Tab-separated table of C-alpha atoms in Angstrom:
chain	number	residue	atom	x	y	z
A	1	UNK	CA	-28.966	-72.368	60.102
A	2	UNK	CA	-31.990	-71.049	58.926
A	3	UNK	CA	-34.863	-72.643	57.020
A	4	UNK	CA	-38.253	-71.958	55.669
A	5	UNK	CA	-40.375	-75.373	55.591
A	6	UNK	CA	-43.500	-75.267	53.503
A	7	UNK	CA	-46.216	-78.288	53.455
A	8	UNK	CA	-46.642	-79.418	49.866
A	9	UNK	CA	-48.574	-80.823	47.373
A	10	UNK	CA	-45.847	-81.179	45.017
A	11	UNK	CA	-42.870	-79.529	44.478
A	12	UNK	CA	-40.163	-79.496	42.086
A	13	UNK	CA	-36.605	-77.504	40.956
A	14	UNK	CA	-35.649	-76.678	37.380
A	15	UNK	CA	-32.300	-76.204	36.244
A	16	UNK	CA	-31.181	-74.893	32.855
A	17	UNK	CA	-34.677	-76.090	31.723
A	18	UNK	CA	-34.423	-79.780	33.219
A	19	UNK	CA	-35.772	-81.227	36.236
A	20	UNK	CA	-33.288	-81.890	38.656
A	21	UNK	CA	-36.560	-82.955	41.579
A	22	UNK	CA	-39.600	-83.581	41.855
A	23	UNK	CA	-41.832	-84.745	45.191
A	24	UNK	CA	-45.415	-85.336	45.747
A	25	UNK	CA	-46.738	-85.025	49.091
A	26	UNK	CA	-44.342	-83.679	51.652
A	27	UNK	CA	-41.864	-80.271	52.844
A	28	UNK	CA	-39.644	-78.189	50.616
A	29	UNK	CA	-37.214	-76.762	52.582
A	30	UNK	CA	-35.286	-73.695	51.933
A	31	UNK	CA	-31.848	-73.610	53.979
A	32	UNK	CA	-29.602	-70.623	54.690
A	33	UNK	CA	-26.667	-71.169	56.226
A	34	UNK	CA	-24.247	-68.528	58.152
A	35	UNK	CA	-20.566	-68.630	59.459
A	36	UNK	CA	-21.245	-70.057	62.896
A	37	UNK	CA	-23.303	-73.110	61.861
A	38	UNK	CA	-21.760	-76.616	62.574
A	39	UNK	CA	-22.753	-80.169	62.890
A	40	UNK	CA	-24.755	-78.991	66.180
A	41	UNK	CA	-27.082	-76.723	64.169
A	42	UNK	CA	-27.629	-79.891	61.583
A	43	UNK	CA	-27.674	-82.513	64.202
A	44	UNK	CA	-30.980	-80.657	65.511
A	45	UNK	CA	-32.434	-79.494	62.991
A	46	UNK	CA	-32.783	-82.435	60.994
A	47	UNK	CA	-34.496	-84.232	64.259
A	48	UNK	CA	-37.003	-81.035	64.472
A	49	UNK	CA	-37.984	-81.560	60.384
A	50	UNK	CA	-38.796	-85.161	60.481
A	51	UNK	CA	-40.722	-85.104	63.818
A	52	UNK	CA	-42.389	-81.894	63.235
A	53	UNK	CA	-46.246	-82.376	63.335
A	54	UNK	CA	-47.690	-80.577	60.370
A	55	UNK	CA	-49.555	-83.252	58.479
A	56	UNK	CA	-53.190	-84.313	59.181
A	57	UNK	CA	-54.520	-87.106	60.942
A	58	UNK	CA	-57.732	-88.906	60.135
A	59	UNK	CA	-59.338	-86.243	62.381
A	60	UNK	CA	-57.697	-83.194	59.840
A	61	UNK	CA	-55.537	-82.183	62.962
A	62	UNK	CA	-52.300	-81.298	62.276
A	63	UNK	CA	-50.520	-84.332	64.356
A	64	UNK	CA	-48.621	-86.303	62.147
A	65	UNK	CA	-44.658	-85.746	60.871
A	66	UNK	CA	-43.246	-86.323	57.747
A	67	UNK	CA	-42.143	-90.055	59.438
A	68	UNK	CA	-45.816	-90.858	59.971
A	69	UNK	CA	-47.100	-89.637	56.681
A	70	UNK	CA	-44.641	-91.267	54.416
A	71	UNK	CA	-44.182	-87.497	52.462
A	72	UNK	CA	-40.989	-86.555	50.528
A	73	UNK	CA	-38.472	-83.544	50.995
A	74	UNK	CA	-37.099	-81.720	48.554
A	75	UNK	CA	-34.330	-79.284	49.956
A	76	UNK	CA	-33.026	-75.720	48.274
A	77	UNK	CA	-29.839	-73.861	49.552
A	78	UNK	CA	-30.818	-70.021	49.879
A	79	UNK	CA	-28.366	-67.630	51.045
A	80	UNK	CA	-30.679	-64.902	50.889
A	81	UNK	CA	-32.856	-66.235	53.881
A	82	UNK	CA	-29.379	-64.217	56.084
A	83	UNK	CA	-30.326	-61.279	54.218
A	84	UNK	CA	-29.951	-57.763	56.630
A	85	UNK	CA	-32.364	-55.273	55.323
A	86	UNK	CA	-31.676	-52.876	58.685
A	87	UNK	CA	-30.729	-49.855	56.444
A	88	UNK	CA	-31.440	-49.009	53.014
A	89	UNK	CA	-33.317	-50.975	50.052
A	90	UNK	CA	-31.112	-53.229	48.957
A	91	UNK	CA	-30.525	-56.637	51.196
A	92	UNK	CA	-27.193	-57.162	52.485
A	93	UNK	CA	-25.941	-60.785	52.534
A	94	UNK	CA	-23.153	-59.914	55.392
A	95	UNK	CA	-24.449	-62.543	57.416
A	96	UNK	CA	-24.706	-65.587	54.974
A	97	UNK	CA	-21.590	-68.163	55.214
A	98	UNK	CA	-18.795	-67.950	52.295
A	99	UNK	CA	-19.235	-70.915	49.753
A	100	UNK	CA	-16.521	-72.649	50.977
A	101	UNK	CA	-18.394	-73.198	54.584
A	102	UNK	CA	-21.905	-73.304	53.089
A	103	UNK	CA	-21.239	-76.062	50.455
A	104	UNK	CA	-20.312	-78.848	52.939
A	105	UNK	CA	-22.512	-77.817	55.232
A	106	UNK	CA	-25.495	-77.412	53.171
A	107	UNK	CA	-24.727	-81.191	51.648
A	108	UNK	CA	-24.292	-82.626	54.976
A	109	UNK	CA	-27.275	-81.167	55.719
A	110	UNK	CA	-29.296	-83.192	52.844
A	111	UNK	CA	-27.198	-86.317	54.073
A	112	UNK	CA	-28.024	-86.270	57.167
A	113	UNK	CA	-31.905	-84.993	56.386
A	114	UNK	CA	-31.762	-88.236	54.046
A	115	UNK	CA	-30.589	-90.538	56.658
A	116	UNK	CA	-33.171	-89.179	59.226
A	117	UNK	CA	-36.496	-89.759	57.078
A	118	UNK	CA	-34.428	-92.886	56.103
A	119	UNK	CA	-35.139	-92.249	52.159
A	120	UNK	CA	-33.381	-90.246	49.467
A	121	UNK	CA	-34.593	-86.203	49.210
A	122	UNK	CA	-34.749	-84.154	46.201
A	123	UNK	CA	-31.899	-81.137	46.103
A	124	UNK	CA	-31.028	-78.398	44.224
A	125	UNK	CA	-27.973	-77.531	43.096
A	126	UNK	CA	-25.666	-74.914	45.384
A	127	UNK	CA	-25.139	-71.741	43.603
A	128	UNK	CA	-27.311	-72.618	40.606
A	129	UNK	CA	-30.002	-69.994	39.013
A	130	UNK	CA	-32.937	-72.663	39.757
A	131	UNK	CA	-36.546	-72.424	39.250
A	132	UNK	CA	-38.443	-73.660	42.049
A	133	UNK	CA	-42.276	-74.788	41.898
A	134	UNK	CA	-44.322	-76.053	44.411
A	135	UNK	CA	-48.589	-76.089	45.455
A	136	UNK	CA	-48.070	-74.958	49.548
A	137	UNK	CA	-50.804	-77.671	51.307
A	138	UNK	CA	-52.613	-75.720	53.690
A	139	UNK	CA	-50.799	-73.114	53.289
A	140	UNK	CA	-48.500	-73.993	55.982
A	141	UNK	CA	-45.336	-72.787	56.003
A	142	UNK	CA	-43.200	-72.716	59.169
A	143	UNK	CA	-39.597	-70.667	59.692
A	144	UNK	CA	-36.803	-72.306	62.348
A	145	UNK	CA	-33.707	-70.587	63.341
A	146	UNK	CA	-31.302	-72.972	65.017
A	147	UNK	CA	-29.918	-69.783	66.824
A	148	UNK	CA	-33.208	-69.278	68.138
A	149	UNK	CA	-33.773	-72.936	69.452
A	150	UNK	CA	-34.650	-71.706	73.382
């Protein structure tokens, strides 16, 4: 699994004009997901998100996690984080898991995200044209590859 994790003011995701989430203070999280992710690659990663130190402490060091500072998550499934652009201009996807691996992964994923900041997240919707918005605090953005976790 792959995932870009960006420190927010706010963010939110638009579907067919609505608002599907909104979050104040906190991380949106992109997620990619390939063929050879399991519950392993969730299992960690969700500990690594909600104890990752990237909010400020009285001091305006960056020493606090999402547990400490009370923030919100708002999660978006993104195949094209597995994108190969090795030869040519146009991305191949090669790498990124079929929908019928990425689907129950990806929403195990936000269940078990949920169940680790021990509050409900924000989500897209899998496969949906969405619209995402969001202020990056800082800017701090941060990219983890669970295939890369030595």
């Amino acid at each position: 699994m792959r995932v870009v994790i960006q420190r927010t003011a706010h963010a939110s995701v638009t579907i067919n004009g609505h608002c599907k989430a909104a979050i104040g203070q906190g991380m949106m999280i992109l997620v990619g997901i390939e063929e050879a992710d399991g519950q392993e690659d969730i299992d960690w990663l969700c500990k690594k998100i909600v104890n990752l130190r990237i909010f400020d402490d009285e001091n305006g060091v960056m020493n606090r996690s999402i547990l400490d500072a009370g923030g919100d998550i708002l999660v978006i499934s993104q195949f094209t984080l597995h994108a190969s652009t090795k030869k040519g201009n146009r991305p191949s996807y090669i790498r990124a898991a079929k929908p019928e691996i990425s689907i129950p992964l990806y929403e195990r994923f936000c269940q078990d995200l949920s169940a680790a900041l021990g509050k409900e997240i924000g989500t897209g919707e899998f496969g949906a044209d969405m619209k995402v918005e969001l202020l990056n605090d800082g800017p701090v953005t941060i990219c983890i590859d669970t295939k890369n976790k030595e």
